[in-house]
XYZ file of C-alpha atoms in Angstrom:
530
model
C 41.496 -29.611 -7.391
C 41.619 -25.861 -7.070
C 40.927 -25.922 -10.699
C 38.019 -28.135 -10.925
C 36.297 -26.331 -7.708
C 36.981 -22.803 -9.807
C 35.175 -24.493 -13.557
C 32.308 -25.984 -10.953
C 32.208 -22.493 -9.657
C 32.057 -20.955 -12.997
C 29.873 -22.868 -14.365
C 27.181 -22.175 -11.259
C 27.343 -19.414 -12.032
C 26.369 -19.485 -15.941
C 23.623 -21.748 -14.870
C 22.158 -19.482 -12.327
C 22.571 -16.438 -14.807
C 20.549 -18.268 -17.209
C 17.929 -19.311 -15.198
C 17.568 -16.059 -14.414
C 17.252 -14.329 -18.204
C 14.098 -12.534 -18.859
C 12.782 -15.260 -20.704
C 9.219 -13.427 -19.604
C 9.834 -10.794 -22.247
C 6.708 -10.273 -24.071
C 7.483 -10.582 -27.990
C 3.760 -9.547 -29.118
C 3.951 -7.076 -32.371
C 0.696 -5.527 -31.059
C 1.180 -3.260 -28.745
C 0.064 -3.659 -25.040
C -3.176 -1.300 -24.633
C -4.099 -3.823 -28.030
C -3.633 -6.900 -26.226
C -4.622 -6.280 -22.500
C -8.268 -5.013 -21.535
C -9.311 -3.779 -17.957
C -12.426 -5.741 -17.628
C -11.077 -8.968 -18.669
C -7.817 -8.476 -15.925
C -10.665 -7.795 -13.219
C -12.739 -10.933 -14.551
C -9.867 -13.128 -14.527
C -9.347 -11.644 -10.871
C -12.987 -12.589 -10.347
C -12.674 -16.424 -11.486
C -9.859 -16.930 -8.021
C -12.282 -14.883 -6.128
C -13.666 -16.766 -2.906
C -17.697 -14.751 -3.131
C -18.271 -16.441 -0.003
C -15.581 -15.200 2.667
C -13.331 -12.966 0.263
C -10.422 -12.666 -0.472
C -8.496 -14.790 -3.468
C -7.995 -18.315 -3.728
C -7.784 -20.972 -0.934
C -6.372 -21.473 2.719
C -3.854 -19.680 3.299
C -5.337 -16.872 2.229
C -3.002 -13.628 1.904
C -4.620 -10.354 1.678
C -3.831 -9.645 -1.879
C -4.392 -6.165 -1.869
C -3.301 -4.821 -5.032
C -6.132 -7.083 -6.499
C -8.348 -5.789 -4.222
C -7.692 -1.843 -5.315
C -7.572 -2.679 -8.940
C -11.375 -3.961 -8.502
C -11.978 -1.075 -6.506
C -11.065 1.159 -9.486
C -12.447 -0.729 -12.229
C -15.450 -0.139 -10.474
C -14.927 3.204 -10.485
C -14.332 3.162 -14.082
C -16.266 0.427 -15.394
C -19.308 0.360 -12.838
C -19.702 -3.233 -12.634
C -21.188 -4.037 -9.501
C -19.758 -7.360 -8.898
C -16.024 -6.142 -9.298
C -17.173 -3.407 -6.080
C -19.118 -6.217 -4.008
C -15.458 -8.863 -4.018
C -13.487 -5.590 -2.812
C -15.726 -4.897 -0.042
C -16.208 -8.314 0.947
C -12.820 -9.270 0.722
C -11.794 -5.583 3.131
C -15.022 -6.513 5.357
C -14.169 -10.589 6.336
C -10.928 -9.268 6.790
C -11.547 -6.832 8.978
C -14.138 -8.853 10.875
C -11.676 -12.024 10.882
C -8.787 -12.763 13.545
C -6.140 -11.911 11.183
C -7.443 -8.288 12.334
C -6.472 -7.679 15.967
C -9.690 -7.118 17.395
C -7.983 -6.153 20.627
C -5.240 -3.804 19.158
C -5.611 -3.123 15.738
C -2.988 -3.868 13.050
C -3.531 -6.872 10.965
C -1.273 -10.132 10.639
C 0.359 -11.449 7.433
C -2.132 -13.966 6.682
C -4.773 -16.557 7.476
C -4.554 -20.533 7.825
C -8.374 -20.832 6.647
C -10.419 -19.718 4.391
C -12.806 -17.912 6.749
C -9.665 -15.339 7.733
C -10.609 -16.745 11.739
C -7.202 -18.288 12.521
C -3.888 -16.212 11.147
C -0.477 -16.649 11.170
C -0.311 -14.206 14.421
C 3.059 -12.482 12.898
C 2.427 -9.223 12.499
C 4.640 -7.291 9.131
C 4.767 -3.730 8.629
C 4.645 -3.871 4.922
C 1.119 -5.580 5.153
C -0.265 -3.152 7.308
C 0.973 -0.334 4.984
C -0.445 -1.675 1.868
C -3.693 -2.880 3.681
C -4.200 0.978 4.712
C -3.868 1.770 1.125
C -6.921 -0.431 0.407
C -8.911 0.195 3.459
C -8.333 4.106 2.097
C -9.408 3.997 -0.977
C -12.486 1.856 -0.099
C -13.048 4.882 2.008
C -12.990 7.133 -0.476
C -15.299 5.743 -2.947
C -18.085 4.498 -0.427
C -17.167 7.190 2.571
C -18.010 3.947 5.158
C -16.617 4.862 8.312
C -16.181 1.338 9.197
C -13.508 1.839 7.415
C -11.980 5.157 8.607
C -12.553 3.230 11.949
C -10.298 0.331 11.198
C -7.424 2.748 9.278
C -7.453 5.166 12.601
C -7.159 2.192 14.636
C -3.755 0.336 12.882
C -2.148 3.728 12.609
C -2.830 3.860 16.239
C -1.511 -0.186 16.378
C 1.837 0.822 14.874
C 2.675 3.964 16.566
C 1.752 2.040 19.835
C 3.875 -1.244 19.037
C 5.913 -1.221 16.117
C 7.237 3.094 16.173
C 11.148 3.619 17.510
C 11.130 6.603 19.945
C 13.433 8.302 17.362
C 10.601 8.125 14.698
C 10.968 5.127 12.321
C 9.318 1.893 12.212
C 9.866 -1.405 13.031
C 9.492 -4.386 10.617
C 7.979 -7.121 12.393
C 6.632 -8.274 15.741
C 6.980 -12.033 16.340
C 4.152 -14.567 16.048
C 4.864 -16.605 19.361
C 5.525 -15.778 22.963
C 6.325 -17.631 25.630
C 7.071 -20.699 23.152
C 3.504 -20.484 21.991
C 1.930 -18.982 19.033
C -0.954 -16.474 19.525
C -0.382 -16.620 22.819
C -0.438 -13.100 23.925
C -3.585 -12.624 21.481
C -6.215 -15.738 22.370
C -8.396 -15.493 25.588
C -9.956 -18.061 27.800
C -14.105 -17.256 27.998
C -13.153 -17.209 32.083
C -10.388 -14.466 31.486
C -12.970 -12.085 29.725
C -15.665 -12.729 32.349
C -12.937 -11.938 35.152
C -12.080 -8.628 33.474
C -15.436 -7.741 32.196
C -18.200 -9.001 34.667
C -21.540 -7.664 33.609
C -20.324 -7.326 30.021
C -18.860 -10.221 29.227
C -22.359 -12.241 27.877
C -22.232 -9.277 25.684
C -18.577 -9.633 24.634
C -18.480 -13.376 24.038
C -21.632 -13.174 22.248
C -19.993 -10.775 19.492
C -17.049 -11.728 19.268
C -17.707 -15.884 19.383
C -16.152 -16.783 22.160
C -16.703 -19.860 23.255
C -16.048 -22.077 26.662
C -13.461 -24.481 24.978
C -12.073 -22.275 22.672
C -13.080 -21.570 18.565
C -9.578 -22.512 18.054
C -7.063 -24.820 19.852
C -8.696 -24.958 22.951
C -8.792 -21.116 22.936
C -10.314 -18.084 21.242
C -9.094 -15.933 19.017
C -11.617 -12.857 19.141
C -13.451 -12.440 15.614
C -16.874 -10.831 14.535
C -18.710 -14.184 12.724
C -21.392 -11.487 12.012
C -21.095 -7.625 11.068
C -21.397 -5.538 13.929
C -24.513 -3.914 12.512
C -26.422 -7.237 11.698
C -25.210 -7.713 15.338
C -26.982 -4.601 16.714
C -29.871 -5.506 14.636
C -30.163 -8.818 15.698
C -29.687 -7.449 19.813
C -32.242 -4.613 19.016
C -30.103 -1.716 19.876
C -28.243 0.658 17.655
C -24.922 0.035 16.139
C -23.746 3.555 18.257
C -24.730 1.920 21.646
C -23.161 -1.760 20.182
C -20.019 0.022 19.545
C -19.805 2.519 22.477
C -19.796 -0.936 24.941
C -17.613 -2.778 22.780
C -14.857 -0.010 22.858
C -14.774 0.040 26.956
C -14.372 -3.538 27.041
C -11.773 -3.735 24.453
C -9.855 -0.883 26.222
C -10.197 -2.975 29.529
C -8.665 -6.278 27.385
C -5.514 -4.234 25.669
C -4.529 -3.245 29.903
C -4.518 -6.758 30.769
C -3.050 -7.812 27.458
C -0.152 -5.178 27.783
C 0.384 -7.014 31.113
C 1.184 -10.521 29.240
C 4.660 -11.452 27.951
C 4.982 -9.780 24.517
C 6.380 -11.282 21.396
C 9.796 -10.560 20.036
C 10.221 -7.407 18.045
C 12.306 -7.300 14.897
C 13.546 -3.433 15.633
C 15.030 -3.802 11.834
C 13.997 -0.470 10.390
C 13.897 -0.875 6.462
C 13.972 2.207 4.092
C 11.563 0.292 1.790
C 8.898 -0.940 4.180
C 9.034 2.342 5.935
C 8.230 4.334 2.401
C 5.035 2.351 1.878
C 3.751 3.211 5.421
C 4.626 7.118 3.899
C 3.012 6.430 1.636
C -0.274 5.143 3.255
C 0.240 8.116 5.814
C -0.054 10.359 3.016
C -3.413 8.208 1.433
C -5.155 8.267 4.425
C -4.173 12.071 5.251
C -5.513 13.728 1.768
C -8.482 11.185 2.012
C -9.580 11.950 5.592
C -8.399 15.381 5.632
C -6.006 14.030 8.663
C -3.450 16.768 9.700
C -2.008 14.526 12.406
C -1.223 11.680 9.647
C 0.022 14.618 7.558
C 2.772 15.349 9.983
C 3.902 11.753 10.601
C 4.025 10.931 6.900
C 6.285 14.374 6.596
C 8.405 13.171 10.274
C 8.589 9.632 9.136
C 10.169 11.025 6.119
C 12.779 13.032 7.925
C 13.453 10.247 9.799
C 14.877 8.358 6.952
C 16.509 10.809 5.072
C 18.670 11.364 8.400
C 18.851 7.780 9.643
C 19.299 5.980 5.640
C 21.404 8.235 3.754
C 25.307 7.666 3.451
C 27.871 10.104 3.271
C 27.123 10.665 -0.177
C 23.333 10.767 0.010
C 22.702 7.232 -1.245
C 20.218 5.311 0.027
C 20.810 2.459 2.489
C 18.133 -0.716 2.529
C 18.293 0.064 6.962
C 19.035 2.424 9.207
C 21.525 1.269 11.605
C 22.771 -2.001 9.974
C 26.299 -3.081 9.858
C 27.379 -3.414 7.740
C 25.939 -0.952 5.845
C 23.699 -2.626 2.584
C 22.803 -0.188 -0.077
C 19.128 0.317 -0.753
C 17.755 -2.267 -3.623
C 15.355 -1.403 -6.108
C 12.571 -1.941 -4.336
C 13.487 0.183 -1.500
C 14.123 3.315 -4.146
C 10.769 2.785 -6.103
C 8.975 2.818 -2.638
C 11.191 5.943 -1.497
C 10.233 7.550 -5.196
C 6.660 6.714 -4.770
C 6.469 8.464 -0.885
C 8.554 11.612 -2.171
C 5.465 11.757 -4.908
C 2.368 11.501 -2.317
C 4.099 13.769 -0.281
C 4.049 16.629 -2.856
C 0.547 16.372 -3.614
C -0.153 16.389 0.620
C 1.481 19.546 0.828
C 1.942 20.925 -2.035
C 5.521 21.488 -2.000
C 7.821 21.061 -4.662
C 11.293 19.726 -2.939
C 9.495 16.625 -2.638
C 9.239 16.219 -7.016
C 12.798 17.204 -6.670
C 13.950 14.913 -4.536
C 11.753 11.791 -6.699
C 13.521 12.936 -9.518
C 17.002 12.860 -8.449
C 16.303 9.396 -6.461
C 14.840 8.467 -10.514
C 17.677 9.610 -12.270
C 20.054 7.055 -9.900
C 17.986 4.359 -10.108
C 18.322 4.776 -14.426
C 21.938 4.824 -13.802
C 22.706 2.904 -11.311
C 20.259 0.083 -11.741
C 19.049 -0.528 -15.626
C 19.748 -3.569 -17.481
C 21.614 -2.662 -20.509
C 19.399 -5.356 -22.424
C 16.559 -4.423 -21.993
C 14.066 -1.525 -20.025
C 13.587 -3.164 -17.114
C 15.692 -2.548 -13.673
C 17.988 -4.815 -11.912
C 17.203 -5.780 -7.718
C 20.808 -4.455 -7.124
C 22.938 -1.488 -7.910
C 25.967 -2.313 -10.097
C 28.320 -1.322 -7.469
C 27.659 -3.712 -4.931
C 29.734 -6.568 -6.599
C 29.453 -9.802 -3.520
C 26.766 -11.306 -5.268
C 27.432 -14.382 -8.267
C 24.541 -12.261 -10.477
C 22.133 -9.729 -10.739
C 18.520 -10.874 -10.713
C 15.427 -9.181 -12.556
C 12.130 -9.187 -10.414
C 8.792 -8.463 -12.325
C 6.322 -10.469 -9.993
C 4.745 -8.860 -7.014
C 5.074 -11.172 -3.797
C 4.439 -10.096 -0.208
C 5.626 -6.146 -1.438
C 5.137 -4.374 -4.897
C 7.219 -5.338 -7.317
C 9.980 -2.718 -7.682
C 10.033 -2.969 -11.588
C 6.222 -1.972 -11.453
C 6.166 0.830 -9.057
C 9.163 2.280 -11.093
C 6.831 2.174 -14.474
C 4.380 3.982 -12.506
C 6.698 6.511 -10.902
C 8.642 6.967 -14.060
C 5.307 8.115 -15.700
C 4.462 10.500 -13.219
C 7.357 12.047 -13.146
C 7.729 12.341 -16.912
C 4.437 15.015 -17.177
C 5.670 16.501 -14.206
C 9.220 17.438 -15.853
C 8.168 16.855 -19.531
C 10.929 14.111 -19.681
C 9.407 11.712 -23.060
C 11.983 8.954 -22.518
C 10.905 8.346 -19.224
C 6.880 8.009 -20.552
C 8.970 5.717 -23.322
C 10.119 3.908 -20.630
C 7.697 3.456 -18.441
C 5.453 1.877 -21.716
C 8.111 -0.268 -22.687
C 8.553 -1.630 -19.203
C 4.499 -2.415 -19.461
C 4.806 -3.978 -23.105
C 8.122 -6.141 -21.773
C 5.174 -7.806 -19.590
C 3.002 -7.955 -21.762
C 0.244 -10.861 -21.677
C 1.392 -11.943 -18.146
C -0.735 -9.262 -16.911
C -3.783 -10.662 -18.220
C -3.040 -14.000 -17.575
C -1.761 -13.836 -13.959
C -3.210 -10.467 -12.478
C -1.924 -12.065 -8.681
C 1.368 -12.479 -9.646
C 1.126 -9.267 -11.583
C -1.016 -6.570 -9.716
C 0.747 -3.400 -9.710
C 1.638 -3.770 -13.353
C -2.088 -4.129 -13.581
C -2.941 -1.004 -11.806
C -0.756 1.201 -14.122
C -2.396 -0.317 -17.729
C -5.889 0.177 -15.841
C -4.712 3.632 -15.118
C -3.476 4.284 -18.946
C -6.729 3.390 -20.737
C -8.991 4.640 -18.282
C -6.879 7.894 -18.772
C -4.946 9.270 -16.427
C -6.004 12.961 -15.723
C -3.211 15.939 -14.881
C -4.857 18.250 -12.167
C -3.241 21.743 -11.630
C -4.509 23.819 -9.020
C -3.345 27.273 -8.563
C -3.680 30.478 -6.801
C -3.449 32.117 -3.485
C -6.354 29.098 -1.725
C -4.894 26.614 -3.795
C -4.026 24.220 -0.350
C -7.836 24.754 0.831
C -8.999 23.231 -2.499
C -6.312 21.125 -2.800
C -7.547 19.737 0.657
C -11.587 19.596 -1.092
C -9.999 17.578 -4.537
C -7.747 15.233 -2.114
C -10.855 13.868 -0.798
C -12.131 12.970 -3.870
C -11.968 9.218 -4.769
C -9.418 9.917 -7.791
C -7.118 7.047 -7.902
C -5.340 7.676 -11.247
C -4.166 11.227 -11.419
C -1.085 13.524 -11.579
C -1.309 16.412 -9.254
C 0.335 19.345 -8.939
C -0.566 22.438 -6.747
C 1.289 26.154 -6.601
C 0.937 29.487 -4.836
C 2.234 31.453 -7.347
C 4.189 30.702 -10.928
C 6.823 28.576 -11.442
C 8.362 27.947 -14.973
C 10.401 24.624 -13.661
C 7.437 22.922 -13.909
C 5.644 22.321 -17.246
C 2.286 21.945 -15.932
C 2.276 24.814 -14.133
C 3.344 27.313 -16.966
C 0.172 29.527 -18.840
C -1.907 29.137 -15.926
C -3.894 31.812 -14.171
C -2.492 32.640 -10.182
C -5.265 34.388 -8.653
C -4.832 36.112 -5.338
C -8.828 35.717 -4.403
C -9.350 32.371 -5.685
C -8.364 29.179 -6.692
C -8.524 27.439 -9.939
C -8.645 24.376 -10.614
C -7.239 22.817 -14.429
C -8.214 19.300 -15.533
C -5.479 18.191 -18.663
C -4.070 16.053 -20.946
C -0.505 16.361 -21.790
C -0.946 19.445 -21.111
C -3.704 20.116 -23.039
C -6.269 21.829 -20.683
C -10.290 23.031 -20.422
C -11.056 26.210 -18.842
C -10.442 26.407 -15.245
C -12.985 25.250 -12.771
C -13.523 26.519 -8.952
C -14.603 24.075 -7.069
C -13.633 20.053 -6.453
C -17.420 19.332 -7.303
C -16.613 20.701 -10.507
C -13.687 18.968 -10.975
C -15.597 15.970 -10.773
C -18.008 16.495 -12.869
C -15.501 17.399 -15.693
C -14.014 14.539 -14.950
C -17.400 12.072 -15.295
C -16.716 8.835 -13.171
């Protein structure tokens, strides 16, 4: 018996290794910048796009953001006005929709209907990181600030509900309470007329709530119409709409604190907390923030004391036991947040420190097969196989943010197997870009990137951080940064340039090709002719 259970077990295990082989390998003899074209990824985005409500695809709709920033940017680049109006709309009904919390800010993972009214109330940290990243760079290129309104207020969200007092953040608050779900977030119409009085007509009117409910006998609070059509429609102006609405949603969040609260999953995840880095550092350089600039930078310093071993590896949690080293996805994530984080502030331990977490990922996670990176490291041996995962889900995929880190950091170090790398990682997908731009949206976002070209910015001298400030602003989605007070020959990009103590300049290149210096960000951007 012992030996039949150990050829059953064996041969499990040869099954399950199979099924997972890369059989997505692309085998095109063209190579991938031949085969793949921006517009037709953003059209086939385009052909799942719901023009009505936003947003991709049927009930349940999920937010789908990396679509959502890859029209954004093909806009940018292509200036197709369709591929800017499904962004927006898809940001705007989902902003306006119960799966934002109208209340408290901070968005939930995803709606039951197509209208966004009714969500699943559980509320994920990763979705509200990646969501800021879109509501950001929507920001950027249209400088709405609707937008900056709704990015303040789910920073404010998670600091308030899901932030540990020792700095890191929690990964999920539970959908129910009490046994119910959405209970601590619905209202009866007579609760809101009890706390509001004079205001309420007002209240219920906006936010369509109704005397038996708009959903389950209750209401979940959601804006049916813009707040400006809303203003227009009530004949006052959208300052005076908003100015009421705030006091009566501050007097709603007391009386909601006073409710039973959902569970909290106090799980604080190295991965999940490097995407909210890096939307700390997005929203920072785009709103010029210097209070998000020092939580991305504390956030940081959390993690690097609370999910680093004894021998500086990363750990997938602080505080777990056991102890689970950090997967791929975590280290891409950690890789990407180490790279924002240098162009913030200008400071070059954080390049450092992306590519030393680089270099173990390449040795500690490659497939000897082929380019691409396993989930797990080799040394943690409980598991029957090692899995390959290409396909973005409710995160980035890890193999896709590495392509894009592993290109970044190979013009800022002048590494050429790592630009190898990162294109043979793209031309291993291949065609399953264009055919499934859902299921593959981050690999999407670095091809988009490649052909549009991705510009290297160097900005030196003794102002350099004020202009760096003026350029971060700028809606540049695709660019390698680097900024320095004075030389430094460790860094290719940096070498032959000009440090001047009275001003700034400002070099737009191209593997390291450069034009003559410029002065000013509005310069910049004209050189750079979006």
């Amino acid at each position: 018996l012992p030996v039949a259970l150990k050829e059953m077990a064996e041969n499990l295990t040869q099954h399950l290794q199979k099924l997972n082989a890369p059989s997505f390998i692309s085998k095109d003899d063209e190579t991938i910048f031949d085969i793949i074209n921006p517009h037709l990824i953003a059209e086939k985005l385009m052909e799942n796009a719901d023009q009505v409500f936003g947003g991709f695809g049927g009930a349940p709709k999920f937010p789908q953001t990396a679509a959502i920033i890859y029209l954004l940017r093909q806009f940018l680049f292509g200036k197709k006005e369709s591929h800017l109006q499904q962004a927006l709309l898809s940001l705007d009904k989902m902003m306006q929709g119960g799966i934002y919390d109208q209340i408290g800010g901070g968005f939930a993972r995803y709606s039951t209907d197509e209208k966004w009214l009714a969500p699943h109330f559980e509320k994920m940290l990763y979705d509200n990181a990646l969501l800021l990243m879109a509501y950001t760079e929507a920001y950027q290129l249209t400088k709405d600030k609707k937008y900056k309104v709704i990015i303040l207020q789910t920073f404010q969200f998670l600091e308030r509900e899901m932030m540990d007092k020792k700095g890191g953040f929690y990964s999920a608050l539970d959908a129910d309470s009490e046994g119910v779900e959405g209970k601590f977030y619905t209202w009866k119409k007579n609760e809101i007329e009890d706390i509001l009085g004079n205001d309420a007509s007002l209240f219920c009117q906006v936010y369509n709530v109704q005397e038996n409910g708009n959903w389950e006998n209750t209401n979940i609070l959601w804006l049916p119409v813009a707040l400006k059509e809303m203003a227009e429609n009530l004949k006052i102006t959208i300052d005076v709409l908003l100015e009421k609405l705030n006091i009566c949603r501050e007097k709603l969040l007391i009386e909601r604190n006073k409710r039973i609260r959902p569970a909290t999953d106090t799980k604080i995840l190295s991965g999940w907390n490097a995407l909210l880095i890096a939307a700390y550092c997005k929203a920072s350089m785009a709103l010029n923030d210097d209070i998000l600039k020092k939580r991305a930078i504390s956030t940081m310093e959390f993690l690097e004391k609370n999910c680093l071993d004894k021998n500086e590896d990363w750990l997938h949690a602080a505080s777990e036991n056991p102890r689970q080293s950090a997967f791929l996805d975590d280290q891409a994530y950690i890789i990407q947040a180490y790279i924002l984080l240098q162009e913030m502030t200008g400071e070059t331990k954080y390049l450092d420190k992306a590519k030393s977490l680089a270099e173990f990922v390449i040795v500690h996670f490659s497939d000897s097969d082929n380019c691409l990176f396993y989930f797990t490291p080799q040394m943690q041996n409980d598991i029957l196989y090692r899995k390959i995962e290409i396909y973005d889900s409710a995160t980035p995929s890890g193999n896709a943010l590495m392509a894009q880190n592993l290109f970044y950091l190979s013009k800022i170090y002048d590494l050429k197997a790592w630009e190898e790398r990162s294109m043979n990682m793209l031309q291993t997908i291949g065609k399953n870009i264009l055919l499934h731009p859902l299921s593959f949206g981050n690999w999407a976002l670095q091809v988009q990137a490649m052909i549009a070209g991705i510009p290297e910015i160097v900005i030196t001298g003794a102002v350099s951080g004020e202009v760096r400030a003026e350029i971060l602003q700028l809606y540049l989605p695709s660019r390698i940064l680097q900024s320095a007070l004075s030389p430094n020959d460790d860094f290719p990009m940096l070498k032959e340039k000009i440090f001047d103590k009275r001003n700034a300049m400002i070099y737009l290149c191209h593997n390291y090709s450069c034009e003559k210096p410029v002065k000013s960000a509005e310069q910049l951007f004209l050189l750079l002719k979006y």
